[in-house]
Amino acid sequence: MDAPLLEMRRLSVVYRTSGGPVRAVRDVDLTIRKGDIVGIVGESGSGKTSLVSAIMTLLPPKATIEGQILFGGRDLYGLDAKQRRALRGNGIATIFQDPFTAFNPVTPIGRQLVEFQHWRRDLDDGARWRRAEEMLVRVGLGDPGLRMHQYPHQLSGGIRQRIGIAAALLTDPLLLIADEPTTALDATTEMQIIELLAEARSMVDGAIVFVTHDMALVGAFCDRVAVMYAGELVEVAPVDPAFSALRHPYSRALLACDPARLPEGCREFPTIPGHVPAPFARRSGCIFEPRCGQAAPVCATTPPPAVVAGDGSIVRCHRVPA
Amino acid sequence: MSLVLDIQGLAVRRATGGLLARLRGTGREITIVDGIDLEIAAGTTLALVGESGSGKTTLAHAVVGLEPIAEGRVVVDGLSAEGWSQGWYGGPWRRLRRQIGVTFQDAVASLDPRMTVAASLAAPFRIHGLRGLDLRAEAARLLDQVGLPRAFLDRYPHQLSGGQARRVSIARAIALKPRLLIADEPTAGLDLSVQGEVLNLLVSLGRDLGLACLLITHNLPVARRMAGRIAIMYLGRIVETGPAEAVFANPRHPYTRALVNARGSGARALVGEAPSLASRPSGCEFAARCPEAQARCRAEAPAETSIEAGRRIRCHFPLADASPSREIAADPAAGGGLRAAAVRSKGANRRI
């Protein structure tokens, strides 16, 4: 088996605030290999944004990390700023949630796409331009010559997101991070981008991390799902259309809340009662215990261990039989 | 059953171009919504579904007088403000608006940041000049109705979570016991585990108060569960309307089919994007993206026709009744939707 492409070891992200330190991500262990397509799912406050920011080494200055992130065996936070920057342009690429702010508004698209390839020392600007045009065709834009000369504000959200995907693919990333890439788009545009991302899988010679709050999208093209709740990774499981491998009570409850999954004739919308605990709060037991319908006395007192199965699945729950 | 909302032939237009262009007479008018006919009876919910820019919110704003009505009439519970300018603060608009509760898309922004929850909930009573009431008691009663503890009376909007702000805005909307509730994207920006609470609240309030509800959403599964009737909008026109179950089970307009299938299996993703309002096509608005389009569609805009009882459609070539036979069931990758995308992406052509 290949060495892992990305390995998080007891990773925590801590923000210094006036109210004391806030641990937005706590003790996450996750291994991603070449060829993996992993969906990271969580609601607001789950820490998924902090987690991917840590992978991208784009955390704000008031944040520190504990534990390690190894990318190709190298500790990301042992690198100096210059080495990290080189990695962001080359090894790790990101498709951002908001295609409206991902581009420089005062520079034509073509020049930005050429600049993204600055690390390709073997190519001159003419070759970089041609490569960018070819990539625009590959992401389904029929008139690349026109797009290259346009400014971001002249493009619709769907076209901008296609260009965002082209920009990420131009760097031949080993790790492609797609951070809620369709959240800002309409249903029919979302469909187009999902189809494009599904095709893009064959263009990435590495791994894809797909961050979303939408289980249906994970079901569409991820192989594994990692479910986060209140800063903790509660479950990692293989994906099938029915998500039959999910066993953690939070994962099951979240899945049941999707209105598209309600049984026929059902008029009552399921909810998860209670609230996500405040990030300051430290619990002695399981983080989900106050909202869990299956909680036992042990859940309130002892943090559940991470049970790792043979296929790499992880579940953190006292109530799930090993 | 009595009609609470009755819209006939509604159009909203807006002038474009600068002052100079307008003075020269070269300014243009763009049509934002056009030819809208809608009826909602007491105790029923109609879901208005469409993508951004389709005119859903503009239509709702026209009902309460936040957008000028260019054509047509809006009657709410027998009252109409026809002929009165929206800026007219007293008179017919005020009587009309008292019958309508509105919750806006961005619940936090719709609450005044400098007013406590109690003050926000008292505002409708003050605006409509209802004297002799204990406004704090009324506000407390409203919080009970939407399932929030009374401790929230003295909170400010920034101290509320998204779901709590949504509940407060619903409480404010029902303060004067309106006949019509307009809920504009009530789940926008809410987490999945909280969405259900807000939707269940809307369902129970609608039932208990006998409200007619206009639900604006782009979420089809939500529309299907919440509404008895559904209207699909595209570029300012209603392209299909009918009982929700029938429209979902058997969409007759090609655009409806594309929306319904977007998250299941069925047609491939639509090509292209909605045309701009400023360059509205002369024929059917959907023709450029429609897999069924023919020459007539590009030349002539389809009129709204009734295809069966309670069901209207704007299409020259409606899809056949019970149309799922179009799909090739044996090969899931030949279809579309998320599931087919999954099949294709996990197929053999992966380089990984």
XYZ file of C-alpha atoms in Angstrom:
674
model
C 0.000 0.000 0.000
C 1.174 3.524 -0.789
C 2.289 5.796 1.994
C -0.647 8.026 2.992
C -0.937 11.243 1.004
C -2.367 13.149 3.944
C -2.324 12.112 7.551
C -3.835 13.973 10.482
C -2.556 12.798 13.850
C -4.487 13.938 16.906
C -5.037 17.220 15.158
C -6.574 20.060 17.150
C -7.131 23.644 16.062
C -7.190 26.146 18.907
C -8.253 29.792 18.583
C -7.101 32.349 21.128
C -10.066 34.511 22.058
C -10.786 37.050 24.771
C -12.901 34.390 26.474
C -10.048 31.896 26.593
C -8.876 29.256 24.123
C -11.509 27.683 21.875
C -10.811 24.234 20.499
C -12.665 24.278 17.193
C -11.212 20.923 16.103
C -10.345 18.265 18.659
C -8.096 15.229 18.311
C -8.884 14.313 14.730
C -7.165 11.246 13.287
C -7.765 10.841 9.568
C -5.694 9.244 6.846
C -6.208 9.974 3.150
C -4.452 7.929 0.489
C -3.870 8.538 -3.176
C -7.080 7.801 -5.032
C -9.324 8.543 -2.048
C -12.389 10.703 -2.493
C -13.407 11.714 1.015
C -16.487 13.747 1.883
C -16.263 15.763 5.096
C -19.781 16.413 6.365
C -20.834 18.611 9.234
C -23.236 21.352 10.237
C -22.191 24.844 11.231
C -19.889 24.750 14.231
C -18.683 21.268 13.403
C -15.146 22.504 12.731
C -14.983 21.380 9.116
C -13.886 24.795 7.880
C -11.150 25.008 10.529
C -10.035 21.505 9.582
C -9.636 22.249 5.874
C -8.074 25.638 6.632
C -5.487 23.771 8.678
C -4.797 21.432 5.750
C -4.457 24.423 3.429
C -2.219 26.143 6.027
C -4.540 29.131 5.749
C -5.532 29.447 9.401
C -5.741 32.991 10.794
C -2.816 34.110 12.996
C -4.785 33.718 16.224
C -5.151 29.992 15.571
C -2.590 27.372 16.526
C -2.582 23.689 15.842
C -1.745 20.772 18.074
C -0.879 17.360 16.756
C 0.408 16.896 13.222
C -0.633 17.125 9.596
C 1.651 15.087 7.353
C 1.442 15.728 3.611
C 3.424 13.136 1.676
C 5.200 12.310 4.929
C 6.263 15.927 5.595
C 4.947 17.819 8.599
C 3.076 20.791 7.105
C 3.644 22.919 10.184
C 7.357 22.087 10.264
C 7.799 23.849 6.912
C 8.743 27.496 6.635
C 6.345 29.996 5.078
C 7.965 29.834 1.641
C 7.791 26.055 1.432
C 4.141 26.096 2.504
C 3.313 28.682 -0.124
C 4.927 26.543 -2.797
C 2.816 23.623 -1.648
C -0.433 25.602 -1.838
C 0.269 26.548 -5.439
C 1.394 23.109 -6.448
C 0.590 20.175 -4.199
C -2.715 21.347 -2.754
C -5.436 23.147 -4.726
C -8.774 24.435 -3.543
C -12.145 25.082 -5.123
C -13.827 27.661 -2.938
C -17.453 27.912 -1.938
C -17.968 31.357 -3.358
C -16.878 31.672 -6.981
C -17.736 35.373 -6.710
C -14.808 36.183 -4.463
C -12.283 33.545 -5.503
C -10.943 35.660 -8.363
C -9.274 39.041 -8.517
C -11.995 41.398 -9.795
C -9.644 43.781 -11.642
C -7.659 41.230 -13.655
C -8.952 39.347 -16.709
C -9.543 35.618 -16.199
C -6.819 34.623 -18.678
C -4.078 36.532 -16.896
C -5.085 34.984 -13.580
C -5.032 31.484 -15.041
C -1.546 32.137 -16.463
C -0.329 33.444 -13.105
C -1.603 30.340 -11.316
C 0.923 28.355 -13.386
C 3.956 30.428 -12.332
C 5.597 27.345 -10.853
C 5.672 25.678 -14.290
C 9.148 26.985 -15.087
C 9.307 24.763 -18.174
C 6.534 26.728 -19.914
C 6.592 30.280 -21.255
C 3.535 32.507 -20.917
C 2.283 31.575 -24.391
C 2.271 27.892 -23.495
C 0.612 28.627 -20.153
C -2.099 30.596 -21.961
C -2.741 27.706 -24.353
C -2.816 25.248 -21.480
C -5.387 27.437 -19.685
C -7.549 27.596 -22.814
C -7.450 23.818 -23.165
C -8.485 23.431 -19.547
C -11.452 25.786 -20.026
C -12.625 23.550 -22.859
C -12.248 20.515 -20.618
C -14.489 22.072 -17.965
C -17.169 22.610 -20.571
C -16.698 26.229 -21.647
C -17.185 26.347 -25.394
C -15.570 29.715 -26.159
C -12.329 29.850 -24.131
C -10.934 32.709 -26.237
C -13.757 34.961 -25.051
C -13.645 33.822 -21.397
C -9.899 34.446 -21.132
C -10.447 38.140 -21.827
C -13.445 38.601 -19.553
C -13.452 39.930 -16.011
C -15.048 37.928 -13.166
C -18.042 40.268 -12.835
C -19.040 39.532 -16.429
C -19.566 35.843 -15.663
C -22.452 34.009 -14.040
C -21.947 31.936 -10.903
C -21.979 28.646 -12.781
C -19.356 29.759 -15.296
C -17.193 31.237 -12.557
C -17.300 27.971 -10.648
C -16.274 26.100 -13.817
C -13.321 28.456 -14.127
C -12.554 27.896 -10.445
C -12.396 24.174 -11.106
C -10.203 24.767 -14.177
C -7.855 26.922 -12.089
C -7.541 24.175 -9.472
C -6.933 21.457 -12.069
C -4.285 23.561 -13.862
C -1.978 23.087 -10.893
C -2.068 19.263 -11.274
C -2.819 18.972 -7.559
C -1.986 15.919 -5.477
C -4.739 16.986 -3.126
C -7.824 18.803 -4.376
C -10.004 20.384 -1.714
C -13.531 21.314 -2.809
C -15.048 23.505 -0.086
C -18.853 23.543 -0.552
C -18.398 24.139 -4.294
C -22.119 24.133 -5.154
C -23.662 25.798 -2.090
C -23.903 29.197 -3.789
C -25.424 27.777 -6.988
C -28.962 27.039 -8.202
C -30.310 23.515 -8.485
C -29.854 23.106 -12.232
C -26.425 24.800 -12.168
C -25.470 22.627 -9.207
C -26.287 19.577 -11.331
C -23.952 20.789 -14.071
C -21.097 21.362 -11.607
C -21.646 17.973 -9.959
C -21.428 16.271 -13.343
C -18.253 18.232 -14.085
C -16.684 17.309 -10.732
C -17.560 13.679 -11.363
C -15.644 13.894 -14.645
C -12.798 15.788 -12.957
C -12.090 12.745 -10.813
C -10.302 11.238 -13.792
C -8.158 14.380 -14.150
C -6.812 14.395 -10.600
C -3.844 12.150 -9.956
C -4.188 12.218 -6.199
C -6.967 12.572 -3.676
C -10.039 14.783 -3.378
C -11.465 16.130 -0.131
C -15.013 17.316 -0.577
C -16.431 19.495 2.186
C -20.193 19.815 2.354
C -23.248 19.818 4.586
C -25.193 17.828 1.992
C -25.140 14.040 2.340
C -26.714 13.595 -1.102
C -23.652 15.160 -2.728
C -21.345 12.881 -0.733
C -23.389 9.935 -1.956
C -22.925 11.132 -5.524
C -19.175 10.884 -5.747
C -17.304 10.167 -2.572
C -15.920 6.775 -1.575
C -15.719 7.568 2.106
C -17.557 9.951 4.380
C -16.113 11.620 7.483
C -18.799 13.036 9.775
C -17.875 15.875 12.127
C -19.833 17.121 15.097
C -18.867 20.013 17.392
C -15.194 19.787 16.457
C -14.857 16.029 16.678
C -14.682 13.399 14.000
C -17.446 11.044 15.123
C -17.446 8.601 12.216
C -15.602 7.585 9.050
C -17.406 5.076 6.831
C -17.531 3.836 3.250
C -20.252 5.378 1.060
C -23.103 3.654 -0.682
C -26.326 5.261 -1.956
C -28.282 4.341 1.194
C -25.379 5.172 3.551
C -25.980 1.769 5.132
C -22.504 1.753 6.716
C -23.209 4.792 8.912
C -23.735 3.702 12.516
C -23.127 6.713 14.756
C -26.411 8.103 16.161
C -25.536 11.633 14.982
C -24.758 10.468 11.438
C -28.036 8.533 11.301
C -30.027 11.478 12.713
C -28.454 13.938 10.270
C -29.257 11.647 7.363
C -32.867 11.332 8.512
C -33.245 15.144 8.564
C -32.797 15.408 4.783
C -36.294 16.270 3.472
C -35.535 14.294 0.314
C -35.188 11.125 2.403
C -38.507 11.362 4.215
C -40.733 8.331 3.697
C -43.765 8.737 1.431
C -46.694 10.463 3.065
C -44.669 11.692 6.032
C -45.613 15.270 6.935
C -43.558 15.701 10.091
C -39.990 16.887 9.534
C -37.418 15.112 11.716
C -35.092 17.257 13.824
C -32.234 16.767 16.234
C -33.446 18.326 19.498
C -31.125 20.580 21.471
C -28.169 22.664 20.347
C -24.554 22.178 19.357
C -22.571 22.753 22.581
C -20.787 26.089 22.869
C -17.166 25.788 21.784
C -15.947 26.855 25.251
C -17.757 24.021 26.966
C -15.680 20.998 27.932
C -17.593 17.816 28.408
C -16.420 14.861 30.379
C -18.290 12.345 28.236
C -19.443 12.038 24.645
C -19.893 15.377 22.885
C -23.240 14.296 21.367
C -24.663 12.773 24.559
C -27.043 15.659 25.484
C -28.858 15.372 22.126
C -28.530 11.629 21.600
C -31.641 9.476 21.668
C -29.614 6.377 22.535
C -27.466 7.783 25.338
C -26.624 5.535 28.305
C -25.166 6.618 31.700
C -21.623 5.823 30.543
C -21.983 8.356 27.684
C -22.187 11.274 30.130
C -19.061 10.324 32.028
C -16.539 8.746 29.651
C -15.491 9.933 26.199
C -16.141 7.133 23.721
C -13.037 5.555 22.198
C -12.484 5.621 18.439
C -13.153 2.080 17.262
C -11.286 1.355 14.042
C -12.558 -1.471 11.845
C -10.560 -3.467 9.307
C -11.780 -1.428 6.333
C -10.566 1.801 7.935
C -13.993 2.772 9.285
C -13.949 4.698 12.525
C -16.833 5.213 14.905
C -16.744 7.027 18.238
C -19.731 5.779 20.198
C -20.292 3.660 23.299
C -23.579 2.406 21.911
C -22.322 1.039 18.612
C -21.271 -2.604 18.984
C -17.704 -3.138 17.837
C -63.448 27.496 0.632
C -62.833 31.210 0.579
C -59.907 32.615 -1.358
C -57.507 34.571 0.815
C -55.072 35.508 -1.933
C -56.284 36.092 -5.466
C -53.773 37.363 -8.032
C -54.896 37.958 -11.606
C -52.602 38.915 -14.474
C -49.953 40.468 -12.250
C -46.915 42.072 -13.891
C -44.008 43.976 -12.329
C -41.726 46.066 -14.514
C -38.742 48.202 -13.709
C -37.135 51.001 -15.688
C -33.487 50.547 -16.557
C -30.867 52.962 -17.805
C -29.657 56.172 -16.241
C -31.578 59.389 -15.737
C -30.287 60.791 -19.022
C -31.479 57.790 -21.004
C -34.876 58.048 -19.377
C -35.163 61.774 -20.124
C -34.198 61.149 -23.742
C -36.774 58.420 -23.891
C -34.174 55.804 -24.726
C -34.464 54.054 -21.344
C -36.041 50.634 -21.356
C -38.380 48.765 -19.135
C -37.622 45.210 -18.120
C -40.343 42.830 -17.121
C -39.536 41.042 -13.890
C -42.707 39.060 -13.416
C -45.515 38.741 -15.908
C -48.924 37.153 -16.350
C -49.171 35.743 -12.831
C -52.447 34.116 -11.827
C -52.466 32.575 -8.346
C -55.115 31.683 -5.816
C -54.643 30.462 -2.254
C -57.585 29.374 -0.100
C -57.737 29.669 3.687
C -55.941 26.857 5.476
C -53.918 25.811 2.443
C -50.307 26.282 1.402
C -48.981 27.073 -2.029
C -45.262 26.624 -2.678
C -43.680 28.963 -5.177
C -40.598 27.230 -6.530
C -37.920 28.568 -8.824
C -34.247 29.366 -9.086
C -32.639 32.656 -8.147
C -33.744 35.445 -10.456
C -36.996 33.712 -11.370
C -39.027 36.431 -9.663
C -40.375 34.585 -6.611
C -39.438 37.272 -4.119
C -40.483 40.109 -6.451
C -43.907 38.498 -6.738
C -44.240 38.316 -2.950
C -43.090 41.902 -2.563
C -45.703 43.031 -5.094
C -48.419 41.400 -2.968
C -47.502 43.540 0.055
C -46.797 46.643 -1.989
C -43.012 46.629 -1.759
C -42.848 46.528 -5.569
C -45.069 48.636 -7.834
C -47.703 46.665 -9.703
C -47.601 47.452 -13.422
C -50.561 45.338 -14.447
C -53.145 43.073 -12.932
C -54.713 43.014 -9.489
C -54.026 41.536 -6.101
C -56.905 40.839 -3.739
C -56.201 39.746 -0.180
C -59.180 38.577 1.832
C -61.509 40.651 -0.328
C -59.406 43.803 -0.016
C -57.534 45.446 -2.833
C -55.311 48.498 -2.852
C -55.784 49.013 -6.554
C -55.039 52.502 -7.730
C -53.361 53.536 -4.491
C -49.679 54.260 -4.580
C -47.564 52.008 -2.409
C -46.006 55.024 -0.774
C -49.404 55.978 0.639
C -48.968 55.021 4.228
C -52.525 55.097 5.406
C -55.700 53.872 3.817
C -56.067 50.783 1.695
C -52.466 49.563 1.866
C -52.467 49.626 5.627
C -55.741 47.687 5.807
C -54.398 45.206 3.282
C -51.062 44.736 4.989
C -52.715 44.039 8.310
C -54.017 40.830 6.750
C -50.555 39.726 5.633
C -47.644 38.444 7.714
C -44.250 38.260 6.058
C -41.065 36.491 7.096
C -38.121 37.635 5.036
C -35.278 35.534 3.692
C -32.619 36.813 6.057
C -34.328 36.554 9.428
C -31.520 38.158 11.434
C -31.305 41.136 9.075
C -35.085 41.552 9.136
C -34.974 42.317 12.870
C -33.826 45.770 13.952
C -30.431 45.238 15.650
C -31.171 47.966 18.209
C -34.552 46.583 19.260
C -35.092 43.793 21.761
C -37.232 40.858 20.751
C -40.064 42.312 22.851
C -39.848 45.644 21.005
C -39.779 43.933 17.611
C -42.842 41.890 18.485
C -44.676 44.991 19.739
C -43.955 46.965 16.566
C -46.869 45.602 14.484
C -49.337 46.649 17.214
C -47.850 50.163 17.369
C -47.753 50.590 13.584
C -51.391 49.629 13.250
C -52.381 51.844 16.157
C -53.829 49.133 18.391
C -54.104 50.770 21.777
C -55.030 49.500 25.176
C -53.007 46.318 24.943
C -50.273 45.120 27.265
C -47.645 44.834 24.545
C -45.162 42.913 26.670
C -47.819 40.334 27.470
C -48.693 40.105 23.784
C -45.006 39.580 22.935
C -44.733 36.867 25.587
C -47.826 35.156 24.196
C -46.302 35.225 20.696
C -43.065 33.682 21.953
C -45.114 30.881 23.529
C -46.791 30.313 20.201
C -43.479 29.843 18.368
C -41.943 27.733 21.132
C -39.359 30.161 22.528
C -38.867 30.756 26.267
C -39.973 34.148 27.615
C -36.384 34.895 28.603
C -35.883 35.811 24.944
C -38.023 38.958 25.348
C -35.020 41.040 26.395
C -32.527 39.650 23.917
C -31.177 41.478 20.886
C -31.010 39.924 17.401
C -27.253 39.330 17.589
C -27.841 37.095 20.617
C -30.106 34.760 18.630
C -29.113 31.711 16.619
C -30.364 31.412 13.046
C -33.235 29.140 14.065
C -34.255 31.383 16.983
C -34.215 34.510 14.792
C -36.437 32.647 12.344
C -38.908 31.856 15.122
C -38.982 35.485 16.248
C -39.658 36.645 12.695
C -42.511 34.143 12.436
C -43.889 35.380 15.751
C -43.827 38.959 14.457
C -45.521 37.913 11.226
C -48.466 36.302 13.027
C -48.781 39.071 15.663
C -51.897 40.674 14.166
C -53.546 37.347 13.309
C -53.182 37.794 9.557
C -55.115 35.753 7.007
C -52.100 35.284 4.723
C -48.557 34.318 5.694
C -45.757 34.831 3.188
C -42.681 32.786 4.151
C -39.739 33.668 1.916
C -37.145 30.849 2.008
C -37.835 29.950 5.653
C -34.973 27.436 5.743
C -32.305 29.537 4.000
C -29.031 29.349 5.891
C -30.322 26.936 8.530
C -28.640 23.667 9.387
C -30.442 20.513 8.392
C -31.107 19.526 12.010
C -32.825 22.887 12.669
C -34.746 23.239 9.377
C -37.282 20.640 10.472
C -38.186 22.610 13.624
C -39.007 25.741 11.624
C -40.984 23.819 9.009
C -42.959 21.878 11.635
C -43.750 25.195 13.351
C -45.053 26.675 10.087
C -47.213 23.600 9.487
C -48.757 23.662 12.965
C -49.343 27.445 12.951
C -50.935 27.240 9.519
C -53.261 24.516 10.777
C -54.112 26.151 14.121
C -54.661 29.652 12.741
C -56.245 28.612 9.439
C -53.664 30.649 7.543
C -53.308 30.739 3.817
C -49.573 30.345 3.280
C -47.406 31.397 0.349
C -44.190 29.444 0.788
C -41.277 30.597 -1.334
C -38.532 28.028 -1.646
C -36.039 26.528 -4.036
C -36.028 23.272 -2.083
C -38.317 20.839 -3.887
C -38.533 18.156 -1.197
C -39.602 20.858 1.274
C -42.217 22.187 -1.165
C -43.560 18.706 -1.695
C -44.060 18.032 2.025
C -45.347 21.469 2.975
C -47.687 22.461 0.207
C -50.942 21.196 -1.224
C -50.312 23.132 -4.412
C -47.130 24.119 -6.154
C -46.278 26.750 -8.765
C -43.011 26.580 -10.709
C -41.519 29.899 -11.851
C -39.012 30.471 -14.607
C -37.816 33.914 -15.652
C -40.790 35.729 -14.165
C -43.592 33.485 -15.387
C -45.346 30.556 -13.790
C -44.661 27.664 -16.148
C -46.554 24.961 -14.287
C -48.997 24.875 -11.425
C -51.058 22.135 -9.845
C -51.456 19.826 -6.843
C -47.976 19.166 -5.424
C -48.175 15.378 -5.532
C -49.412 15.336 -9.136
C -46.743 17.788 -10.302
C -43.988 15.766 -8.656
C -45.260 12.396 -9.781
C -45.915 13.525 -13.305
C -44.278 16.804 -14.357
C -45.688 18.063 -17.635
C -43.401 21.043 -18.299
C -39.829 20.153 -19.355
C -38.389 22.637 -16.842
C -40.363 21.067 -13.989
C -39.073 17.671 -15.052
C -35.482 18.944 -14.981
C -35.972 20.333 -11.467
C -37.700 17.232 -10.153
C -35.040 14.972 -11.614
C -32.045 17.075 -10.592
C -31.605 15.065 -7.408
C -32.965 11.728 -8.507
C -32.464 9.861 -11.701
C -33.805 11.047 -14.998
C -32.826 13.627 -17.548
C -29.239 14.875 -17.730
C -28.396 18.263 -16.308
C -29.882 21.105 -18.311
C -27.471 22.839 -20.643
C -26.791 26.547 -20.367
C -28.292 29.072 -18.007
C -31.457 31.093 -17.700
C -31.505 34.050 -20.106
C -31.120 37.552 -18.750
C -34.260 39.522 -17.902
C -32.904 42.377 -19.996
C -32.924 40.231 -23.133
C -36.062 38.172 -22.666
C -36.490 35.795 -25.636
C -39.437 36.516 -27.911
C -40.696 32.940 -27.839
C -40.814 30.586 -24.862
C -38.273 31.680 -22.197
C -37.143 28.111 -21.683
C -36.701 27.181 -25.356
C -32.912 27.642 -25.481
C -32.375 25.035 -22.748
C -35.338 22.787 -23.449
C -34.561 19.309 -24.777
C -38.040 19.203 -26.379
C -37.911 22.621 -28.083
C -39.114 22.989 -31.679
C -39.203 25.909 -34.104
C -42.564 27.149 -32.803
C -41.184 27.461 -29.253
C -38.552 29.960 -30.359
C -41.039 32.063 -32.315
C -44.128 32.197 -30.162
C -44.525 32.447 -26.395
C -46.873 29.746 -25.097
C -50.043 30.892 -23.339
C -51.120 29.401 -20.051
C -53.474 26.502 -20.707
C -55.378 24.187 -18.438
C -54.404 20.546 -18.959
C -56.571 19.001 -16.285
C -58.622 20.170 -13.335
C -56.534 22.526 -11.203
C -53.471 22.116 -13.354
C -52.109 24.788 -15.719
C -49.027 24.832 -17.882
C -47.199 27.180 -20.262
C -45.811 24.922 -22.965
C -46.558 24.249 -26.645
C -45.550 20.609 -26.317
C -46.373 19.345 -22.827
C -44.684 16.121 -21.805
C -46.785 13.018 -22.149
C -48.846 11.910 -19.196
C -46.916 9.514 -16.902
C -43.646 10.176 -18.627
C -40.985 8.161 -16.749
C -40.778 5.788 -19.735
C -38.219 8.174 -21.234
C -35.518 6.779 -19.017
C -33.437 3.810 -19.978
C -33.770 1.819 -16.828
C -31.202 -0.844 -17.658
C -28.249 1.558 -17.719
C -28.225 3.964 -14.811
C -25.319 5.904 -16.317
C -27.453 6.745 -19.328
C -29.804 8.705 -17.114
C -28.853 11.731 -15.135
C -29.086 13.230 -11.721
C -26.773 12.695 -8.814
C -27.051 8.941 -8.897
C -26.037 8.723 -12.535
C -23.180 11.148 -11.929
C -22.030 8.772 -9.203
C -22.169 5.793 -11.526
C -20.213 7.631 -14.191
C -17.602 8.978 -11.826
C -17.021 5.669 -10.133
C -16.799 3.890 -13.486
C -13.831 2.574 -15.377
C -12.435 5.814 -16.780
C -10.802 6.857 -13.548
C -7.142 7.612 -13.697
C -6.730 7.349 -9.962
